[in-house]
PDB file of C-alpha atoms in Angstrom:
ATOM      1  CA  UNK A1442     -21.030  -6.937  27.600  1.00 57.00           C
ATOM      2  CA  UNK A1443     -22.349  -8.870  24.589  1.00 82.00           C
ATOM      3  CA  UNK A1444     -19.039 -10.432  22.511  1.00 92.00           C
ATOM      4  CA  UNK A1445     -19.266 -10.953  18.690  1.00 95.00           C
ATOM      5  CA  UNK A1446     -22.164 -13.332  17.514  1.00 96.00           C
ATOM      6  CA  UNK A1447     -21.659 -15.116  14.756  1.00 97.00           C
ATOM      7  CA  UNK A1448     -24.762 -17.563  12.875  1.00 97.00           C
ATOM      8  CA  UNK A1449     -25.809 -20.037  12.170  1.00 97.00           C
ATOM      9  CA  UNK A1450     -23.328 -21.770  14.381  1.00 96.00           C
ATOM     10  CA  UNK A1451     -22.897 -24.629  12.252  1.00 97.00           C
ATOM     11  CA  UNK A1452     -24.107 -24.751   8.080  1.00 97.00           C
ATOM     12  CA  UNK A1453     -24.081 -28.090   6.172  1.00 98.00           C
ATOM     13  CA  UNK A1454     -25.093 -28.248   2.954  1.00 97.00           C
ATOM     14  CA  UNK A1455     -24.571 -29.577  -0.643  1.00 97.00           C
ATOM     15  CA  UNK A1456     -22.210 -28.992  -3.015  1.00 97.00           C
ATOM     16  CA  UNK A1457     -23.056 -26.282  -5.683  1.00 97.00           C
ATOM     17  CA  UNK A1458     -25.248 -24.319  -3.192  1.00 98.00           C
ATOM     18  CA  UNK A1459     -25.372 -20.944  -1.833  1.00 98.00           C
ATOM     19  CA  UNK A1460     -24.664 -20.235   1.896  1.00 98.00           C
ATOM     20  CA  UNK A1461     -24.850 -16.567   3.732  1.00 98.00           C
ATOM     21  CA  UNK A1462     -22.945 -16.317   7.011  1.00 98.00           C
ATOM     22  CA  UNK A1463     -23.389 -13.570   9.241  1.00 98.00           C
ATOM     23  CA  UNK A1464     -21.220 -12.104  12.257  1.00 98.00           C
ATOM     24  CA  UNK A1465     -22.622  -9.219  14.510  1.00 97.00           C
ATOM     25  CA  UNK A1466     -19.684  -7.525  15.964  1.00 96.00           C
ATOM     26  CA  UNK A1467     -19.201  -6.234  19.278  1.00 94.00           C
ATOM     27  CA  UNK A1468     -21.564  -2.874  19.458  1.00 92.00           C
ATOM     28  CA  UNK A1469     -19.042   0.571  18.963  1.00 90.00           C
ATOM     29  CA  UNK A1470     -16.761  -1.590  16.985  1.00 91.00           C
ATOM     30  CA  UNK A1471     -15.808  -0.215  13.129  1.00 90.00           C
ATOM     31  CA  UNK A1472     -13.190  -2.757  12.013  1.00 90.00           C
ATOM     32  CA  UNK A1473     -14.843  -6.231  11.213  1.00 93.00           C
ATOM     33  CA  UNK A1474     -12.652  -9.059  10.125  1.00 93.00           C
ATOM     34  CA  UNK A1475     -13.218 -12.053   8.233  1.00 95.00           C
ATOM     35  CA  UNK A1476     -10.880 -15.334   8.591  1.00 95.00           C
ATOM     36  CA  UNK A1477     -11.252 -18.937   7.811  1.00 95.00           C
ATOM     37  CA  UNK A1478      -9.851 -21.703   9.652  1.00 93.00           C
ATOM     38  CA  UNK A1479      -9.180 -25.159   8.629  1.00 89.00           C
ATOM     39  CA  UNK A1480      -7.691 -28.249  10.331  1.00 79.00           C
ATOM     40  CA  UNK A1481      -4.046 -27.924  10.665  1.00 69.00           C
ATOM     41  CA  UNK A1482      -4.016 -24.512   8.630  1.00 74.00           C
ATOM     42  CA  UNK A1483      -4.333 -21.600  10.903  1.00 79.00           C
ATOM     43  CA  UNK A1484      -6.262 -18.750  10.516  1.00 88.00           C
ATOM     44  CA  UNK A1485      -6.277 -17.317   6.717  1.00 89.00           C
ATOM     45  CA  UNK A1486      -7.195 -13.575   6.257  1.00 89.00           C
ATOM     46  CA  UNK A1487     -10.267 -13.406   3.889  1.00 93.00           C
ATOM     47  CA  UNK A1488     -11.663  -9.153   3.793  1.00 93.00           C
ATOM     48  CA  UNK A1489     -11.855  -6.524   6.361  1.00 90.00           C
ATOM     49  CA  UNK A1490     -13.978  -3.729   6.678  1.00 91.00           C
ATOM     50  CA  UNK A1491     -13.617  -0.519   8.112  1.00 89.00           C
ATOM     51  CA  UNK A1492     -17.256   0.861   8.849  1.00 88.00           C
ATOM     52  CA  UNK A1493     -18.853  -0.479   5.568  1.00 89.00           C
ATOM     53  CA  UNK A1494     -15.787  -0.350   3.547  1.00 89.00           C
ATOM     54  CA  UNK A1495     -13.516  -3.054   2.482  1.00 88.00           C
ATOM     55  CA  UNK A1496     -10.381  -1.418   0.909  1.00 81.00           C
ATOM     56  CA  UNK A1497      -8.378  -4.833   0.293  1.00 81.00           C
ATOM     57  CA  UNK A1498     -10.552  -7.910  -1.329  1.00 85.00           C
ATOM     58  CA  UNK A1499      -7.060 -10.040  -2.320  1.00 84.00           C
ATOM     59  CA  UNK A1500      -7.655 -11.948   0.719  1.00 88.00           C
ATOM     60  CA  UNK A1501     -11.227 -13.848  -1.053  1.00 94.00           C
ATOM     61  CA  UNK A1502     -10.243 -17.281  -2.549  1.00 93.00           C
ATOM     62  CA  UNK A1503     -12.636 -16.804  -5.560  1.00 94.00           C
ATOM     63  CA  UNK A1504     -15.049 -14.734  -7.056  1.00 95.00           C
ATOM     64  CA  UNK A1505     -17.448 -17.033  -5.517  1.00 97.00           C
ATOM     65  CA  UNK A1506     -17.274 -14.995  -2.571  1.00 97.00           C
ATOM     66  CA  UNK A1507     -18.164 -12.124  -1.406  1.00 96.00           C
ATOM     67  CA  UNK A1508     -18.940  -9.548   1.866  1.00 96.00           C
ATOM     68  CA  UNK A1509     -20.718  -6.818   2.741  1.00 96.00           C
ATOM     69  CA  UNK A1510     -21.214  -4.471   5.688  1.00 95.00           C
ATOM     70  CA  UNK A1511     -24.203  -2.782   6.171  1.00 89.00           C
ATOM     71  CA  UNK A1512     -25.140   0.004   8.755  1.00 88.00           C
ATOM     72  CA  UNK A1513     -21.470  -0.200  10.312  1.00 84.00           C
ATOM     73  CA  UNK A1514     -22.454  -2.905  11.934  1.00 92.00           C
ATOM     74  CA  UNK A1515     -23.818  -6.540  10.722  1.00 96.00           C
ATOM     75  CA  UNK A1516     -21.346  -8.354   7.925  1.00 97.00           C
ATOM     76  CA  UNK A1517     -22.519 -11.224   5.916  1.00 97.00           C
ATOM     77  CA  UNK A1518     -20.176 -13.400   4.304  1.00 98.00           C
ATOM     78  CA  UNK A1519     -21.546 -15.218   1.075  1.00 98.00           C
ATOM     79  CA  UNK A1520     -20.143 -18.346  -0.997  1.00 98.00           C
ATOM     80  CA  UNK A1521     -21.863 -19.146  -4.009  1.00 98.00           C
ATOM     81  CA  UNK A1522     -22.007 -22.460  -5.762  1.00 98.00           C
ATOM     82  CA  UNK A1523     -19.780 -24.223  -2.216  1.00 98.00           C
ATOM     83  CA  UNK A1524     -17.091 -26.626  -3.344  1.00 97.00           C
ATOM     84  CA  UNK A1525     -16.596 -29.408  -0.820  1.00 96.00           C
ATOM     85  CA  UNK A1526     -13.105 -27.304  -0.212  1.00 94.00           C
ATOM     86  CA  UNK A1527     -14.590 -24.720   1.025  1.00 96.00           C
ATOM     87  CA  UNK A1528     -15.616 -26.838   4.506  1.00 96.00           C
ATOM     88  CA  UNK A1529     -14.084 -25.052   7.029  1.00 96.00           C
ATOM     89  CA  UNK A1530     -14.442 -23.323  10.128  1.00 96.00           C
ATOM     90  CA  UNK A1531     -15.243 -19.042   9.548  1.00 97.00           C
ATOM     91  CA  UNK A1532     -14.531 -16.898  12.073  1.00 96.00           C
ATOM     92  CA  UNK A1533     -15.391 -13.246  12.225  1.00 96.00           C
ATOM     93  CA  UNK A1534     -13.526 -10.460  14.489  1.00 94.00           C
ATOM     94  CA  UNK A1535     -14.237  -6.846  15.619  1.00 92.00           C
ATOM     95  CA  UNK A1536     -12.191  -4.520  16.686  1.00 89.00           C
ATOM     96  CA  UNK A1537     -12.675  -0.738  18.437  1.00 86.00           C
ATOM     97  CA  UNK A1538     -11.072   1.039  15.005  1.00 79.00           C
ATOM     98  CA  UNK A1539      -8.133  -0.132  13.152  1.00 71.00           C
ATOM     99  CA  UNK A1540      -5.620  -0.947  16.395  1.00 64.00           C
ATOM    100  CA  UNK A1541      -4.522  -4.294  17.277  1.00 64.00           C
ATOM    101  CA  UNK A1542      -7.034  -5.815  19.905  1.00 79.00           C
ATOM    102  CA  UNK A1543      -9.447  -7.787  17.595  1.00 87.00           C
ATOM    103  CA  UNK A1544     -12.058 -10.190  19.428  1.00 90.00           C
ATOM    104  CA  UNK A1545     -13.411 -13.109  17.724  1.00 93.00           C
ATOM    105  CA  UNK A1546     -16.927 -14.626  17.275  1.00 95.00           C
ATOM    106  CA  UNK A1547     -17.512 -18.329  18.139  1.00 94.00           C
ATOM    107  CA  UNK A1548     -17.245 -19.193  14.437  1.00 96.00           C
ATOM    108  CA  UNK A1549     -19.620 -20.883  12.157  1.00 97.00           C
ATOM    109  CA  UNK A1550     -18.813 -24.338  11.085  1.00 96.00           C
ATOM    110  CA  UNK A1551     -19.401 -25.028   7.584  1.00 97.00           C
ATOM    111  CA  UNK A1552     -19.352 -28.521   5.785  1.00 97.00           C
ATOM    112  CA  UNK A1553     -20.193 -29.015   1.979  1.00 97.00           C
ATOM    113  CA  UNK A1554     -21.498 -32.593   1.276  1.00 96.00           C
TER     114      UNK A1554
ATOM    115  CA  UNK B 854       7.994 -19.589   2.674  1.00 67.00           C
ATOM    116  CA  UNK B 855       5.427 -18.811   5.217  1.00 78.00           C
ATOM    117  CA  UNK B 856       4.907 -15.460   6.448  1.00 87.00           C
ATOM    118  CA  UNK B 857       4.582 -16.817   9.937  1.00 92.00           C
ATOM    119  CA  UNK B 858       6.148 -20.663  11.259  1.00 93.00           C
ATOM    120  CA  UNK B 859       4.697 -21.788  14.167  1.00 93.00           C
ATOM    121  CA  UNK B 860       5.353 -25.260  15.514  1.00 86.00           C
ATOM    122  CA  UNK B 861       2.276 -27.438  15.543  1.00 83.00           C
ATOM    123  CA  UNK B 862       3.173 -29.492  18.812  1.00 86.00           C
ATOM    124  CA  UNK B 863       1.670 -30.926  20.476  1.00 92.00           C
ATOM    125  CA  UNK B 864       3.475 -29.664  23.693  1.00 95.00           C
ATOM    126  CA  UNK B 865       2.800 -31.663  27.127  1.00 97.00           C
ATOM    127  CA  UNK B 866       3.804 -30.297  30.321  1.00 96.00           C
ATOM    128  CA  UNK B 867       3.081 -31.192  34.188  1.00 97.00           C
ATOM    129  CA  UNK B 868       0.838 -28.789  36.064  1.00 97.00           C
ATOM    130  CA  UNK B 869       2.933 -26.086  37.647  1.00 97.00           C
ATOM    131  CA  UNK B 870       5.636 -26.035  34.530  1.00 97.00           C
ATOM    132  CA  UNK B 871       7.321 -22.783  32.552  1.00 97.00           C
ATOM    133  CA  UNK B 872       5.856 -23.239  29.437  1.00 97.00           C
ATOM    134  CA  UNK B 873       7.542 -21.480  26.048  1.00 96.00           C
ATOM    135  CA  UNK B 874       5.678 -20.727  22.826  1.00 97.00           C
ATOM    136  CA  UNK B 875       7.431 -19.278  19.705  1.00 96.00           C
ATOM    137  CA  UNK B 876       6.871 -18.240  16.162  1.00 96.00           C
ATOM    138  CA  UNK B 877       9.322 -16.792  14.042  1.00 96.00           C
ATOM    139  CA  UNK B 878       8.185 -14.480  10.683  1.00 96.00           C
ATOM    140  CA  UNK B 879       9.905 -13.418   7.719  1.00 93.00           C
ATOM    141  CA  UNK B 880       8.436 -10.046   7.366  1.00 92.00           C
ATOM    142  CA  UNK B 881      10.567  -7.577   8.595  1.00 91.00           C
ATOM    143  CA  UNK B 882       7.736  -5.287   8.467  1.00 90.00           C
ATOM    144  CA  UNK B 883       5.819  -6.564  10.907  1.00 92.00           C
ATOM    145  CA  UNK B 884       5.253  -4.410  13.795  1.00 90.00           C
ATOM    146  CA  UNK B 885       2.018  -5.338  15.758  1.00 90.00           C
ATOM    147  CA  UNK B 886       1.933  -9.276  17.938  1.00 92.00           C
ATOM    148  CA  UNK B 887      -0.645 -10.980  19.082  1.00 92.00           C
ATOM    149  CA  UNK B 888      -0.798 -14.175  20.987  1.00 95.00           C
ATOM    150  CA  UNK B 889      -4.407 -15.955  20.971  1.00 95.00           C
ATOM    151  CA  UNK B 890      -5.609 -18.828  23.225  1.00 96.00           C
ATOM    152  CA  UNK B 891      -8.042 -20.942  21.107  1.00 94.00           C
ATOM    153  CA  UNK B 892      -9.997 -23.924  23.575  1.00 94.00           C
ATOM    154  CA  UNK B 893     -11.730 -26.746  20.892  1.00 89.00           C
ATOM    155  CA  UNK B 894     -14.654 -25.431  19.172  1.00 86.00           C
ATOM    156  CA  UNK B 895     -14.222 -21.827  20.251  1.00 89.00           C
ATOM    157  CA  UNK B 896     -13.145 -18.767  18.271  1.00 91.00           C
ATOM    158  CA  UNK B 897      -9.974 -17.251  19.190  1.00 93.00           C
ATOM    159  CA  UNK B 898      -9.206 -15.426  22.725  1.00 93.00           C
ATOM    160  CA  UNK B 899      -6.739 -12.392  22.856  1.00 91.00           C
ATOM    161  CA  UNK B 900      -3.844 -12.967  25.773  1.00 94.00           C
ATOM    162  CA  UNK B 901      -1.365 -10.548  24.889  1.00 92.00           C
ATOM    163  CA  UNK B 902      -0.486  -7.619  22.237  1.00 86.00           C
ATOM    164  CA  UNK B 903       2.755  -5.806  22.031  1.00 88.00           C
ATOM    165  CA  UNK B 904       3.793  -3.202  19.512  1.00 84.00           C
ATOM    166  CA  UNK B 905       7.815  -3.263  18.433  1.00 84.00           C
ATOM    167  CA  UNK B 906      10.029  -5.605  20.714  1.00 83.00           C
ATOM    168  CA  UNK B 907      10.665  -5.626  24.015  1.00 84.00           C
ATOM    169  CA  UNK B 908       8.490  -7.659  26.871  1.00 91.00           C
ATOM    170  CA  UNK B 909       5.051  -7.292  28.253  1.00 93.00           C
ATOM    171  CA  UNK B 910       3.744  -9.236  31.426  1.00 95.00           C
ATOM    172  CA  UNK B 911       0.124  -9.880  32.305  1.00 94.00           C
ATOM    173  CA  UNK B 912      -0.538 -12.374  35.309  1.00 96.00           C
ATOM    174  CA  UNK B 913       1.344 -14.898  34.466  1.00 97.00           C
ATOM    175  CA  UNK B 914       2.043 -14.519  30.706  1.00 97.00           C
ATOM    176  CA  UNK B 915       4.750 -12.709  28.826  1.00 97.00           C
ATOM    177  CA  UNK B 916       4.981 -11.760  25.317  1.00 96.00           C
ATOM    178  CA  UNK B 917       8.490 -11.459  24.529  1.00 96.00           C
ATOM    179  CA  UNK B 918       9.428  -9.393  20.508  1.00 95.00           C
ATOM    180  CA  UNK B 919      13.006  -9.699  19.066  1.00 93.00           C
ATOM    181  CA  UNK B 920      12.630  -7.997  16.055  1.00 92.00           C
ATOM    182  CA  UNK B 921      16.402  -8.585  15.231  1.00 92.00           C
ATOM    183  CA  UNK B 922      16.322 -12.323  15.169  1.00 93.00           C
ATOM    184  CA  UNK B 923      12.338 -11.986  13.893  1.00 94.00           C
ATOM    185  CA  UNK B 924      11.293 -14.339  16.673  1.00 94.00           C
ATOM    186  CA  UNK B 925       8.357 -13.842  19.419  1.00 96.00           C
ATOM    187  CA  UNK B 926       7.825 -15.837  22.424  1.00 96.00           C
ATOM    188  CA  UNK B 927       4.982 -16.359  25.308  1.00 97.00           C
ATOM    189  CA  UNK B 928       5.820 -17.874  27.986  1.00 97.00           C
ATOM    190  CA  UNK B 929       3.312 -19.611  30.415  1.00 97.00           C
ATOM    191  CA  UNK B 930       3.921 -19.786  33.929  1.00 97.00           C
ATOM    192  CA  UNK B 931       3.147 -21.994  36.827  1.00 98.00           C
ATOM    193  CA  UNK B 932       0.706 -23.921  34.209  1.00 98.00           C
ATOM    194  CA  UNK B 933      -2.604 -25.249  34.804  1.00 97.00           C
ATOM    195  CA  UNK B 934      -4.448 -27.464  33.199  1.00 97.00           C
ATOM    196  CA  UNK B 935      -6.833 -24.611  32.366  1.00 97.00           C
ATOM    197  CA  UNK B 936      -4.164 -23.945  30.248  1.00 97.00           C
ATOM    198  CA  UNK B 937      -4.652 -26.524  27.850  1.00 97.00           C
ATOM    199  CA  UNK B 938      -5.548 -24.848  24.389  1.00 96.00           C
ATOM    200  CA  UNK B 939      -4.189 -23.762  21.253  1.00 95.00           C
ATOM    201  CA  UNK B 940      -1.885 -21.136  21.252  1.00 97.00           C
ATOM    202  CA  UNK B 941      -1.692 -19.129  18.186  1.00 95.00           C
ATOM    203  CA  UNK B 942       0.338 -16.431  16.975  1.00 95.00           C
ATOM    204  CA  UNK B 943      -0.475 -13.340  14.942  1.00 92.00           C
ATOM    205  CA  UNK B 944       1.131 -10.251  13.197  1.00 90.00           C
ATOM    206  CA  UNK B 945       0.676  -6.911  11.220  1.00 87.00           C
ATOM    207  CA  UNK B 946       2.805  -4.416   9.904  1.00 86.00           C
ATOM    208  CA  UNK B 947      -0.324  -2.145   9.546  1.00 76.00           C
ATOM    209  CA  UNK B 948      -2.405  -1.626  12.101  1.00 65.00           C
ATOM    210  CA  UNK B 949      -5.755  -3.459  11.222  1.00 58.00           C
ATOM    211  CA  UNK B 950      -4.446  -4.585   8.046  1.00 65.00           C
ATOM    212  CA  UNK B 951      -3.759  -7.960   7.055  1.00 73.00           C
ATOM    213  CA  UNK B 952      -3.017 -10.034  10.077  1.00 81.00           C
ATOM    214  CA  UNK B 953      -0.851 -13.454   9.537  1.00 88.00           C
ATOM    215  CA  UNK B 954      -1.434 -16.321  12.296  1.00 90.00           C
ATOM    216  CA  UNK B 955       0.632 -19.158  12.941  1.00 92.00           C
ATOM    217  CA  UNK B 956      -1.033 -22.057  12.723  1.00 91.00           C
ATOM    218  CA  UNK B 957      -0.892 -22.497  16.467  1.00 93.00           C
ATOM    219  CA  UNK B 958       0.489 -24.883  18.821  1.00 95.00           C
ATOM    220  CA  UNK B 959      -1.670 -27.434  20.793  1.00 94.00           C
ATOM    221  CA  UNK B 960      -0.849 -27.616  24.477  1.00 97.00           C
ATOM    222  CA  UNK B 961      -1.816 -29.481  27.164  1.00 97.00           C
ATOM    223  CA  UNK B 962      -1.089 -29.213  30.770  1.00 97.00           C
ATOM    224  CA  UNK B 963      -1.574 -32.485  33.128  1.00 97.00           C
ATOM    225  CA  UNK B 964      -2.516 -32.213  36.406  1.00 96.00           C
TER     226      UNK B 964
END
């Protein structure tokens, strides 16, 4: 079946702009995850949702961003004003409810000029 | 101190090796692990999930948990060069909470 989507698959753009990423997760999945991934970092934890709730935000690196979750389904992941720091690869995950087996999106590939 | 210490690599082995991945964590509350296979320009695959220690097989991978000496393992064998990836680790104490990732370990397998 269909995996998690994630668009645009790569995003540049200049610094002090606004970008919106979106991940469709897998259909039937209620957990969505939200990572970012740069070179020679790892993965780091941004937000979760469960349906269209995200109960821990701690995970953002500034106010400048933000998610939401609409319909249990679609997320969108927003930056406002990018910083050149914020060039990295985001990666979105689903999972069937809040167990263990999360599957990841292709990613979207962001770099602030 | 990270949560999670991976060793970045990179690893080379010859087609057909035993090939051993660890991480070690600090967290002694961390009950759920996950190994990923990440190829270049992909998002992350799920290999292998275990809950507590112990082993779990699947083809030929096994996640190995030692939750005394905080310390997981995979282990790879009779390589290919399909093989070649990123291997990262990953781990929750609450299921579907926070997960922590090693930063992964680059391997490559030559025929």
């Amino acid at each position: 079946g269909a995996g998690v989507s994630q668009s645009p698959s790569n995003k540049v753009t200049e610094k002090g702009k606004d970008v919106e990423l979106r991940c469709d997760p897998i259909s039937g999945h209620t957990a969505l995850y939200w990572y970012r991934q740069s070179l020679g970092q790892g993965l780091e934890f941004l937000i979760y949702f469960q349906g269209n709730s995200a109960p821990d935000k701690s995970g953002l690196p500034s106010d400048r961003f933000s998610a939401e979750r609409t319909g249990g389904s679609v997320s969108t992941l927003t930056i406002q004003r990018t910083q050149q720091e914020d060039s990295a690869v985001y990666l979105c995950a689903s999972s069937l409810s809040l167990n263990y087996e999360q599957y990841f999106g292709p990613g979207t590939r962001l770099t602030v000029t | 101190q990270k949560e999670v210490e991976q060793d970045p690599g990179p690893l080379s082995v010859p087609e057909g090796a035993i090939v051993s991945l660890n991480c070690t964590y600090s967290n002694s509350a961390f009950q759920y692990f996950m190994w990923y296979r990440q190829y270049s320009r992909k998002g992350p695959e799920l290999l292998m999930y275990t809950y507590s220690s112990g082993n779990k097989e699947d083809g030929r991978f096994t996640a190995q948990v030692d939750k005394s000496s905080k310390y997981i393992s995979l282990f790879i064998r009779d390589s290919q060069p399909s093989d070649s990836a990123t291997y990262l680790c990953a781990m929750s104490a609450v299921p579907g909470n926070q997960f922590y990732f090693g930063t992964g370990t680059s391997l490559t397998v030559i025929p």
